[in-house]
Amino acid sequence: MNVSAANVTVVLQYRDSFTKAVTKNVIVVVLGISINFINANLIHTFRKHQIFYMNPRYVLFIHLVVNDMIQMTLTVILFVISYTLYKLNVSICCIFILIALFTTENTPLNLACMAVECYIAICLPLRHMQICTVKRTLMLIGLMWMTSMFSVLPDLFITLATEPLDFFYSRVFCRREVVFPHPLVIEKRDITYSLFLVIVWITIFYTYFKILFTAKTASKDAKKARNTIILHGFQLLLCMSSYATPHLKDALLRWFPKNIADSLFAIYITVQILPRSISPIIYGIRDNTFRKYLKNDLLCKISKP
């Protein structure tokens, strides 16, 4: 029995009681619906006003919001399935896992691009409109998706080449390590995550310190941009913690096998739910322009008979 199969066996062995399982599922579903509802209102405000979809900064932000909604929806569905159906057809599970992985890897790339945009706006203001255009931003978003796909799709190709056809008709506990079980996939994952980690954090630190030095002698906007980068860094830290999650799960499984269900739930909330609640704060609440339009749109909805 390999490590992944052993992990699943222990998880199934120490499943929650009915009351605890219902409580956890209610918490996850309520949080998922609440965050997606807020994000849906942000998207509505973005689409309603030209000032936003003609601004590269808000285009990047709304892509992050849409990406978060897809990620949130899929992870909540997979969480509920793990408690209700337990096992899922491998082919269907592969689709869920692949899309979840695309969106997961998009998030740090999007945050890094938003940090670079802040850096250009503050440190190169005269060239900002020339460098940061909507067309280039859309091309950058396409590049993000291509990068994520090139990173994730080899998992599927390796599995197709090494697993028998019957495997894809079987039912399994829907986890990445189970549907893509080849050791080469695990090795590739660790290398890819390390590469993403280094590139994105170098970008965040570089832009932060450049803006920090500018903010000492510059305007209030520079200081606000610096604080935005800090929030990006905190959100990125939570998102990138997903890269360490497989090793953390294995460690918790060895140390606290009887409490593995609670440990996995805590990891899920910290890694999957919490980072998706920060995006609305960065622009939906902190950004004066977006907050004004969002508030007006919400008041219009409330005032309608």
PDB file of N, CA, C and O in Angstrom, residues 190-256:
ATOM      1  N   ASP A 190       6.469  19.068  -6.301  1.00  0.00           N
ATOM      2  CA  ASP A 190       7.358  19.729  -5.348  1.00  0.00           C
ATOM      3  C   ASP A 190       8.294  20.715  -6.051  1.00  0.00           C
ATOM      4  O   ASP A 190       8.534  21.828  -5.555  1.00  0.00           O
ATOM      5  N   ILE A 191       8.820  20.329  -7.212  1.00  0.00           N
ATOM      6  CA  ILE A 191       9.717  21.214  -7.964  1.00  0.00           C
ATOM      7  C   ILE A 191       8.960  22.445  -8.463  1.00  0.00           C
ATOM      8  O   ILE A 191       9.439  23.581  -8.342  1.00  0.00           O
ATOM      9  N   THR A 192       7.771  22.224  -9.003  1.00  0.00           N
ATOM     10  CA  THR A 192       6.970  23.333  -9.522  1.00  0.00           C
ATOM     11  C   THR A 192       6.585  24.301  -8.417  1.00  0.00           C
ATOM     12  O   THR A 192       6.690  25.523  -8.582  1.00  0.00           O
ATOM     13  N   TYR A 193       6.134  23.769  -7.286  1.00  0.00           N
ATOM     14  CA  TYR A 193       5.732  24.631  -6.172  1.00  0.00           C
ATOM     15  C   TYR A 193       6.915  25.451  -5.667  1.00  0.00           C
ATOM     16  O   TYR A 193       6.779  26.638  -5.351  1.00  0.00           O
ATOM     17  N   SER A 194       8.083  24.820  -5.586  1.00  0.00           N
ATOM     18  CA  SER A 194       9.275  25.545  -5.124  1.00  0.00           C
ATOM     19  C   SER A 194       9.626  26.670  -6.087  1.00  0.00           C
ATOM     20  O   SER A 194       9.972  27.787  -5.659  1.00  0.00           O
ATOM     21  N   LEU A 195       9.522  26.402  -7.383  1.00  0.00           N
ATOM     22  CA  LEU A 195       9.813  27.421  -8.395  1.00  0.00           C
ATOM     23  C   LEU A 195       8.818  28.578  -8.303  1.00  0.00           C
ATOM     24  O   LEU A 195       9.222  29.752  -8.322  1.00  0.00           O
ATOM     25  N   PHE A 196       7.530  28.260  -8.182  1.00  0.00           N
ATOM     26  CA  PHE A 196       6.514  29.297  -8.031  1.00  0.00           C
ATOM     27  C   PHE A 196       6.777  30.122  -6.776  1.00  0.00           C
ATOM     28  O   PHE A 196       6.670  31.357  -6.796  1.00  0.00           O
ATOM     29  N   LEU A 197       7.106  29.433  -5.698  1.00  0.00           N
ATOM     30  CA  LEU A 197       7.346  30.093  -4.416  1.00  0.00           C
ATOM     31  C   LEU A 197       8.457  31.119  -4.532  1.00  0.00           C
ATOM     32  O   LEU A 197       8.314  32.274  -4.102  1.00  0.00           O
ATOM     33  N   VAL A 198       9.571  30.736  -5.118  1.00  0.00           N
ATOM     34  CA  VAL A 198      10.728  31.625  -5.242  1.00  0.00           C
ATOM     35  C   VAL A 198      10.409  32.826  -6.132  1.00  0.00           C
ATOM     36  O   VAL A 198      10.647  33.984  -5.750  1.00  0.00           O
ATOM     37  N   ILE A 199       9.845  32.578  -7.311  1.00  0.00           N
ATOM     38  CA  ILE A 199       9.579  33.656  -8.272  1.00  0.00           C
ATOM     39  C   ILE A 199       8.580  34.667  -7.708  1.00  0.00           C
ATOM     40  O   ILE A 199       8.807  35.887  -7.759  1.00  0.00           O
ATOM     41  N   VAL A 200       7.488  34.167  -7.144  1.00  0.00           N
ATOM     42  CA  VAL A 200       6.433  35.065  -6.675  1.00  0.00           C
ATOM     43  C   VAL A 200       6.885  35.855  -5.459  1.00  0.00           C
ATOM     44  O   VAL A 200       6.644  37.071  -5.366  1.00  0.00           O
ATOM     45  N   TRP A 201       7.595  35.215  -4.533  1.00  0.00           N
ATOM     46  CA  TRP A 201       8.032  35.949  -3.340  1.00  0.00           C
ATOM     47  C   TRP A 201       9.114  36.968  -3.669  1.00  0.00           C
ATOM     48  O   TRP A 201       9.147  38.049  -3.070  1.00  0.00           O
ATOM     49  N   ILE A 202       9.985  36.669  -4.611  1.00  0.00           N
ATOM     50  CA  ILE A 202      10.970  37.669  -5.045  1.00  0.00           C
ATOM     51  C   ILE A 202      10.245  38.887  -5.615  1.00  0.00           C
ATOM     52  O   ILE A 202      10.607  40.043  -5.320  1.00  0.00           O
ATOM     53  N   THR A 203       9.205  38.646  -6.405  1.00  0.00           N
ATOM     54  CA  THR A 203       8.417  39.735  -6.983  1.00  0.00           C
ATOM     55  C   THR A 203       7.754  40.574  -5.896  1.00  0.00           C
ATOM     56  O   THR A 203       7.801  41.814  -5.930  1.00  0.00           O
ATOM     57  N   ILE A 204       7.137  39.899  -4.921  1.00  0.00           N
ATOM     58  CA  ILE A 204       6.451  40.619  -3.835  1.00  0.00           C
ATOM     59  C   ILE A 204       7.433  41.455  -3.022  1.00  0.00           C
ATOM     60  O   ILE A 204       7.190  42.639  -2.745  1.00  0.00           O
ATOM     61  N   PHE A 205       8.560  40.858  -2.636  1.00  0.00           N
ATOM     62  CA  PHE A 205       9.539  41.591  -1.828  1.00  0.00           C
ATOM     63  C   PHE A 205      10.145  42.762  -2.594  1.00  0.00           C
ATOM     64  O   PHE A 205      10.312  43.854  -2.047  1.00  0.00           O
ATOM     65  N   TYR A 206      10.469  42.550  -3.864  1.00  0.00           N
ATOM     66  CA  TYR A 206      11.072  43.616  -4.668  1.00  0.00           C
ATOM     67  C   TYR A 206      10.117  44.801  -4.795  1.00  0.00           C
ATOM     68  O   TYR A 206      10.500  45.959  -4.558  1.00  0.00           O
ATOM     69  N   THR A 207       8.867  44.521  -5.171  1.00  0.00           N
ATOM     70  CA  THR A 207       7.908  45.611  -5.348  1.00  0.00           C
ATOM     71  C   THR A 207       7.616  46.305  -4.018  1.00  0.00           C
ATOM     72  O   THR A 207       7.483  47.533  -3.971  1.00  0.00           O
ATOM     73  N   TYR A 208       7.536  45.527  -2.932  1.00  0.00           N
ATOM     74  CA  TYR A 208       7.243  46.134  -1.626  1.00  0.00           C
ATOM     75  C   TYR A 208       8.331  47.116  -1.215  1.00  0.00           C
ATOM     76  O   TYR A 208       8.043  48.257  -0.819  1.00  0.00           O
ATOM     77  N   PHE A 209       9.597  46.702  -1.297  1.00  0.00           N
ATOM     78  CA  PHE A 209      10.682  47.577  -0.838  1.00  0.00           C
ATOM     79  C   PHE A 209      10.882  48.766  -1.762  1.00  0.00           C
ATOM     80  O   PHE A 209      11.229  49.862  -1.301  1.00  0.00           O
ATOM     81  N   LYS A 210      10.653  48.591  -3.054  1.00  0.00           N
ATOM     82  CA  LYS A 210      10.733  49.736  -3.955  1.00  0.00           C
ATOM     83  C   LYS A 210       9.648  50.753  -3.631  1.00  0.00           C
ATOM     84  O   LYS A 210       9.906  51.972  -3.592  1.00  0.00           O
ATOM     85  N   ILE A 211       8.435  50.270  -3.367  1.00  0.00           N
ATOM     86  CA  ILE A 211       7.339  51.170  -2.990  1.00  0.00           C
ATOM     87  C   ILE A 211       7.583  51.757  -1.601  1.00  0.00           C
ATOM     88  O   ILE A 211       7.279  52.928  -1.346  1.00  0.00           O
ATOM     89  N   LEU A 212       8.167  50.968  -0.704  1.00  0.00           N
ATOM     90  CA  LEU A 212       8.465  51.446   0.645  1.00  0.00           C
ATOM     91  C   LEU A 212       9.405  52.648   0.601  1.00  0.00           C
ATOM     92  O   LEU A 212       9.177  53.662   1.274  1.00  0.00           O
ATOM     93  N   PHE A 213      10.464  52.573  -0.186  1.00  0.00           N
ATOM     94  CA  PHE A 213      11.413  53.678  -0.289  1.00  0.00           C
ATOM     95  C   PHE A 213      10.762  54.899  -0.946  1.00  0.00           C
ATOM     96  O   PHE A 213      11.040  56.033  -0.580  1.00  0.00           O
ATOM     97  N   THR A 214       9.883  54.641  -1.905  1.00  0.00           N
ATOM     98  CA  THR A 214       9.173  55.745  -2.556  1.00  0.00           C
ATOM     99  C   THR A 214       8.189  56.390  -1.589  1.00  0.00           C
ATOM    100  O   THR A 214       8.029  57.618  -1.576  1.00  0.00           O
ATOM    101  N   ALA A 215       7.549  55.583  -0.757  1.00  0.00           N
ATOM    102  CA  ALA A 215       6.518  56.083   0.155  1.00  0.00           C
ATOM    103  C   ALA A 215       7.076  56.997   1.236  1.00  0.00           C
ATOM    104  O   ALA A 215       6.345  57.804   1.812  1.00  0.00           O
ATOM    105  N   LYS A 216       8.369  56.900   1.529  1.00  0.00           N
ATOM    106  CA  LYS A 216       8.959  57.737   2.573  1.00  0.00           C
ATOM    107  C   LYS A 216       8.924  59.216   2.217  1.00  0.00           C
ATOM    108  O   LYS A 216       8.838  60.075   3.086  1.00  0.00           O
ATOM    109  N   THR A 217       9.007  59.489   0.933  1.00  0.00           N
ATOM    110  CA  THR A 217       9.065  60.883   0.505  1.00  0.00           C
ATOM    111  C   THR A 217       7.931  61.248  -0.445  1.00  0.00           C
ATOM    112  O   THR A 217       7.870  62.370  -0.940  1.00  0.00           O
ATOM    113  N   ALA A 218       7.036  60.302  -0.719  1.00  0.00           N
ATOM    114  CA  ALA A 218       6.014  60.539  -1.736  1.00  0.00           C
ATOM    115  C   ALA A 218       4.635  60.733  -1.111  1.00  0.00           C
ATOM    116  O   ALA A 218       4.508  60.980   0.082  1.00  0.00           O
ATOM    117  N   SER A 219       3.630  60.598  -1.914  1.00  0.00           N
ATOM    118  CA  SER A 219       2.268  60.934  -1.536  1.00  0.00           C
ATOM    119  C   SER A 219       1.598  59.844  -0.714  1.00  0.00           C
ATOM    120  O   SER A 219       2.146  58.782  -0.468  1.00  0.00           O
ATOM    121  N   LYS A 220       0.369  60.173  -0.328  1.00  0.00           N
ATOM    122  CA  LYS A 220      -0.449  59.222   0.427  1.00  0.00           C
ATOM    123  C   LYS A 220      -0.743  57.979  -0.403  1.00  0.00           C
ATOM    124  O   LYS A 220      -0.871  56.883   0.152  1.00  0.00           O
ATOM    125  N   ASP A 221      -0.841  58.130  -1.729  1.00  0.00           N
ATOM    126  CA  ASP A 221      -1.125  56.987  -2.601  1.00  0.00           C
ATOM    127  C   ASP A 221      -0.024  55.946  -2.533  1.00  0.00           C
ATOM    128  O   ASP A 221      -0.286  54.745  -2.577  1.00  0.00           O
ATOM    129  N   ALA A 222       1.230  56.409  -2.425  1.00  0.00           N
ATOM    130  CA  ALA A 222       2.349  55.471  -2.333  1.00  0.00           C
ATOM    131  C   ALA A 222       2.284  54.670  -1.038  1.00  0.00           C
ATOM    132  O   ALA A 222       2.547  53.471  -1.022  1.00  0.00           O
ATOM    133  N   LYS A 223       1.914  55.341   0.043  1.00  0.00           N
ATOM    134  CA  LYS A 223       1.817  54.641   1.323  1.00  0.00           C
ATOM    135  C   LYS A 223       0.661  53.646   1.311  1.00  0.00           C
ATOM    136  O   LYS A 223       0.756  52.552   1.876  1.00  0.00           O
ATOM    137  N   LYS A 224      -0.429  54.015   0.640  1.00  0.00           N
ATOM    138  CA  LYS A 224      -1.554  53.086   0.523  1.00  0.00           C
ATOM    139  C   LYS A 224      -1.170  51.884  -0.332  1.00  0.00           C
ATOM    140  O   LYS A 224      -1.547  50.751  -0.037  1.00  0.00           O
ATOM    141  N   ALA A 225      -0.399  52.139  -1.400  1.00  0.00           N
ATOM    142  CA  ALA A 225       0.067  51.039  -2.251  1.00  0.00           C
ATOM    143  C   ALA A 225       0.961  50.099  -1.462  1.00  0.00           C
ATOM    144  O   ALA A 225       0.897  48.875  -1.632  1.00  0.00           O
ATOM    145  N   ARG A 226       1.790  50.659  -0.598  1.00  0.00           N
ATOM    146  CA  ARG A 226       2.663  49.833   0.249  1.00  0.00           C
ATOM    147  C   ARG A 226       1.823  48.918   1.139  1.00  0.00           C
ATOM    148  O   ARG A 226       2.102  47.722   1.275  1.00  0.00           O
ATOM    149  N   ASN A 227       0.754  49.474   1.737  1.00  0.00           N
ATOM    150  CA  ASN A 227      -0.109  48.664   2.587  1.00  0.00           C
ATOM    151  C   ASN A 227      -0.848  47.594   1.779  1.00  0.00           C
ATOM    152  O   ASN A 227      -1.093  46.490   2.273  1.00  0.00           O
ATOM    153  N   THR A 228      -1.190  47.939   0.538  1.00  0.00           N
ATOM    154  CA  THR A 228      -1.840  46.958  -0.336  1.00  0.00           C
ATOM    155  C   THR A 228      -0.904  45.787  -0.608  1.00  0.00           C
ATOM    156  O   THR A 228      -1.323  44.629  -0.611  1.00  0.00           O
ATOM    157  N   ILE A 229       0.375  46.094  -0.834  1.00  0.00           N
ATOM    158  CA  ILE A 229       1.357  45.037  -1.074  1.00  0.00           C
ATOM    159  C   ILE A 229       1.477  44.131   0.151  1.00  0.00           C
ATOM    160  O   ILE A 229       1.620  42.908   0.031  1.00  0.00           O
ATOM    161  N   ILE A 230       1.403  44.736   1.345  1.00  0.00           N
ATOM    162  CA  ILE A 230       1.459  43.936   2.576  1.00  0.00           C
ATOM    163  C   ILE A 230       0.278  42.960   2.617  1.00  0.00           C
ATOM    164  O   ILE A 230       0.439  41.779   2.957  1.00  0.00           O
ATOM    165  N   LEU A 231      -0.920  43.461   2.258  1.00  0.00           N
ATOM    166  CA  LEU A 231      -2.090  42.581   2.228  1.00  0.00           C
ATOM    167  C   LEU A 231      -1.930  41.494   1.166  1.00  0.00           C
ATOM    168  O   LEU A 231      -2.300  40.338   1.387  1.00  0.00           O
ATOM    169  N   HIS A 232      -1.367  41.876   0.009  1.00  0.00           N
ATOM    170  CA  HIS A 232      -1.086  40.873  -1.022  1.00  0.00           C
ATOM    171  C   HIS A 232      -0.147  39.802  -0.467  1.00  0.00           C
ATOM    172  O   HIS A 232      -0.333  38.603  -0.718  1.00  0.00           O
ATOM    173  N   GLY A 233       0.866  40.254   0.271  1.00  0.00           N
ATOM    174  CA  GLY A 233       1.839  39.318   0.838  1.00  0.00           C
ATOM    175  C   GLY A 233       1.193  38.367   1.831  1.00  0.00           C
ATOM    176  O   GLY A 233       1.489  37.166   1.834  1.00  0.00           O
ATOM    177  N   PHE A 234       0.285  38.905   2.673  1.00  0.00           N
ATOM    178  CA  PHE A 234      -0.407  38.065   3.655  1.00  0.00           C
ATOM    179  C   PHE A 234      -1.307  37.055   2.946  1.00  0.00           C
ATOM    180  O   PHE A 234      -1.328  35.864   3.291  1.00  0.00           O
ATOM    181  N   GLN A 235      -2.049  37.541   1.937  1.00  0.00           N
ATOM    182  CA  GLN A 235      -2.904  36.641   1.162  1.00  0.00           C
ATOM    183  C   GLN A 235      -2.073  35.599   0.445  1.00  0.00           C
ATOM    184  O   GLN A 235      -2.437  34.415   0.388  1.00  0.00           O
ATOM    185  N   LEU A 236      -0.947  36.037  -0.092  1.00  0.00           N
ATOM    186  CA  LEU A 236      -0.052  35.115  -0.799  1.00  0.00           C
ATOM    187  C   LEU A 236       0.517  34.068   0.151  1.00  0.00           C
ATOM    188  O   LEU A 236       0.633  32.896  -0.194  1.00  0.00           O
ATOM    189  N   LEU A 237       0.848  34.494   1.373  1.00  0.00           N
ATOM    190  CA  LEU A 237       1.378  33.559   2.365  1.00  0.00           C
ATOM    191  C   LEU A 237       0.374  32.448   2.642  1.00  0.00           C
ATOM    192  O   LEU A 237       0.734  31.271   2.720  1.00  0.00           O
ATOM    193  N   LEU A 238      -0.912  32.824   2.765  1.00  0.00           N
ATOM    194  CA  LEU A 238      -1.951  31.831   3.006  1.00  0.00           C
ATOM    195  C   LEU A 238      -2.130  30.919   1.795  1.00  0.00           C
ATOM    196  O   LEU A 238      -2.274  29.701   1.931  1.00  0.00           O
ATOM    197  N   CYS A 239      -2.115  31.534   0.602  1.00  0.00           N
ATOM    198  CA  CYS A 239      -2.285  30.739  -0.621  1.00  0.00           C
ATOM    199  C   CYS A 239      -1.107  29.783  -0.830  1.00  0.00           C
ATOM    200  O   CYS A 239      -1.291  28.622  -1.183  1.00  0.00           O
ATOM    201  N   MET A 240       0.109  30.302  -0.608  1.00  0.00           N
ATOM    202  CA  MET A 240       1.296  29.481  -0.833  1.00  0.00           C
ATOM    203  C   MET A 240       1.431  28.386   0.215  1.00  0.00           C
ATOM    204  O   MET A 240       2.163  27.421   0.018  1.00  0.00           O
ATOM    205  N   SER A 241       0.726  28.557   1.343  1.00  0.00           N
ATOM    206  CA  SER A 241       0.760  27.496   2.349  1.00  0.00           C
ATOM    207  C   SER A 241       0.154  26.210   1.797  1.00  0.00           C
ATOM    208  O   SER A 241       0.432  25.118   2.300  1.00  0.00           O
ATOM    209  N   SER A 242      -0.666  26.344   0.733  1.00  0.00           N
ATOM    210  CA  SER A 242      -1.208  25.144   0.100  1.00  0.00           C
ATOM    211  C   SER A 242      -0.096  24.302  -0.516  1.00  0.00           C
ATOM    212  O   SER A 242      -0.244  23.094  -0.685  1.00  0.00           O
ATOM    213  N   TYR A 243       1.035  24.950  -0.860  1.00  0.00           N
ATOM    214  CA  TYR A 243       2.158  24.222  -1.427  1.00  0.00           C
ATOM    215  C   TYR A 243       2.825  23.316  -0.390  1.00  0.00           C
ATOM    216  O   TYR A 243       3.431  22.311  -0.740  1.00  0.00           O
ATOM    217  N   ALA A 244       2.700  23.722   0.880  1.00  0.00           N
ATOM    218  CA  ALA A 244       3.277  22.904   1.948  1.00  0.00           C
ATOM    219  C   ALA A 244       2.254  21.953   2.557  1.00  0.00           C
ATOM    220  O   ALA A 244       2.603  21.132   3.408  1.00  0.00           O
ATOM    221  N   THR A 245       1.002  22.055   2.113  1.00  0.00           N
ATOM    222  CA  THR A 245      -0.067  21.261   2.705  1.00  0.00           C
ATOM    223  C   THR A 245       0.167  19.757   2.625  1.00  0.00           C
ATOM    224  O   THR A 245      -0.059  19.045   3.617  1.00  0.00           O
ATOM    225  N   PRO A 246       0.604  19.190   1.470  1.00  0.00           N
ATOM    226  CA  PRO A 246       0.812  17.733   1.424  1.00  0.00           C
ATOM    227  C   PRO A 246       1.775  17.231   2.492  1.00  0.00           C
ATOM    228  O   PRO A 246       1.519  16.201   3.133  1.00  0.00           O
ATOM    229  N   HIS A 247       2.880  17.965   2.699  1.00  0.00           N
ATOM    230  CA  HIS A 247       3.852  17.551   3.717  1.00  0.00           C
ATOM    231  C   HIS A 247       3.280  17.729   5.124  1.00  0.00           C
ATOM    232  O   HIS A 247       3.527  16.913   6.015  1.00  0.00           O
ATOM    233  N   LEU A 248       2.500  18.803   5.313  1.00  0.00           N
ATOM    234  CA  LEU A 248       1.885  19.045   6.616  1.00  0.00           C
ATOM    235  C   LEU A 248       0.867  17.957   6.939  1.00  0.00           C
ATOM    236  O   LEU A 248       0.798  17.467   8.076  1.00  0.00           O
ATOM    237  N   LYS A 249       0.090  17.555   5.938  1.00  0.00           N
ATOM    238  CA  LYS A 249      -0.898  16.486   6.147  1.00  0.00           C
ATOM    239  C   LYS A 249      -0.217  15.176   6.535  1.00  0.00           C
ATOM    240  O   LYS A 249      -0.680  14.477   7.444  1.00  0.00           O
ATOM    241  N   ASP A 250       0.882  14.857   5.860  1.00  0.00           N
ATOM    242  CA  ASP A 250       1.605  13.622   6.175  1.00  0.00           C
ATOM    243  C   ASP A 250       2.153  13.663   7.601  1.00  0.00           C
ATOM    244  O   ASP A 250       2.112  12.664   8.323  1.00  0.00           O
ATOM    245  N   ALA A 251       2.658  14.848   8.009  1.00  0.00           N
ATOM    246  CA  ALA A 251       3.203  14.986   9.369  1.00  0.00           C
ATOM    247  C   ALA A 251       2.096  14.834  10.413  1.00  0.00           C
ATOM    248  O   ALA A 251       2.266  14.124  11.422  1.00  0.00           O
ATOM    249  N   LEU A 252       0.962  15.491  10.180  1.00  0.00           N
ATOM    250  CA  LEU A 252      -0.157  15.402  11.121  1.00  0.00           C
ATOM    251  C   LEU A 252      -0.713  13.983  11.187  1.00  0.00           C
ATOM    252  O   LEU A 252      -1.145  13.527  12.250  1.00  0.00           O
ATOM    253  N   LEU A 253      -0.691  13.299  10.054  1.00  0.00           N
ATOM    254  CA  LEU A 253      -1.172  11.919  10.019  1.00  0.00           C
ATOM    255  C   LEU A 253      -0.299  11.009  10.885  1.00  0.00           C
ATOM    256  O   LEU A 253      -0.804  10.123  11.577  1.00  0.00           O
ATOM    257  N   ARG A 254       1.009  11.257  10.862  1.00  0.00           N
ATOM    258  CA  ARG A 254       1.917  10.451  11.692  1.00  0.00           C
ATOM    259  C   ARG A 254       1.796  10.803  13.171  1.00  0.00           C
ATOM    260  O   ARG A 254       1.843   9.932  14.033  1.00  0.00           O
ATOM    261  N   TRP A 255       1.632  12.103  13.467  1.00  0.00           N
ATOM    262  CA  TRP A 255       1.627  12.553  14.864  1.00  0.00           C
ATOM    263  C   TRP A 255       0.263  12.389  15.537  1.00  0.00           C
ATOM    264  O   TRP A 255       0.174  12.005  16.695  1.00  0.00           O
ATOM    265  N   PHE A 256      -0.825  12.723  14.812  1.00  0.00           N
ATOM    266  CA  PHE A 256      -2.160  12.693  15.415  1.00  0.00           C
ATOM    267  C   PHE A 256      -3.148  11.928  14.512  1.00  0.00           C
ATOM    268  O   PHE A 256      -4.092  12.514  13.981  1.00  0.00           O
TER     269      PHE A 256
END
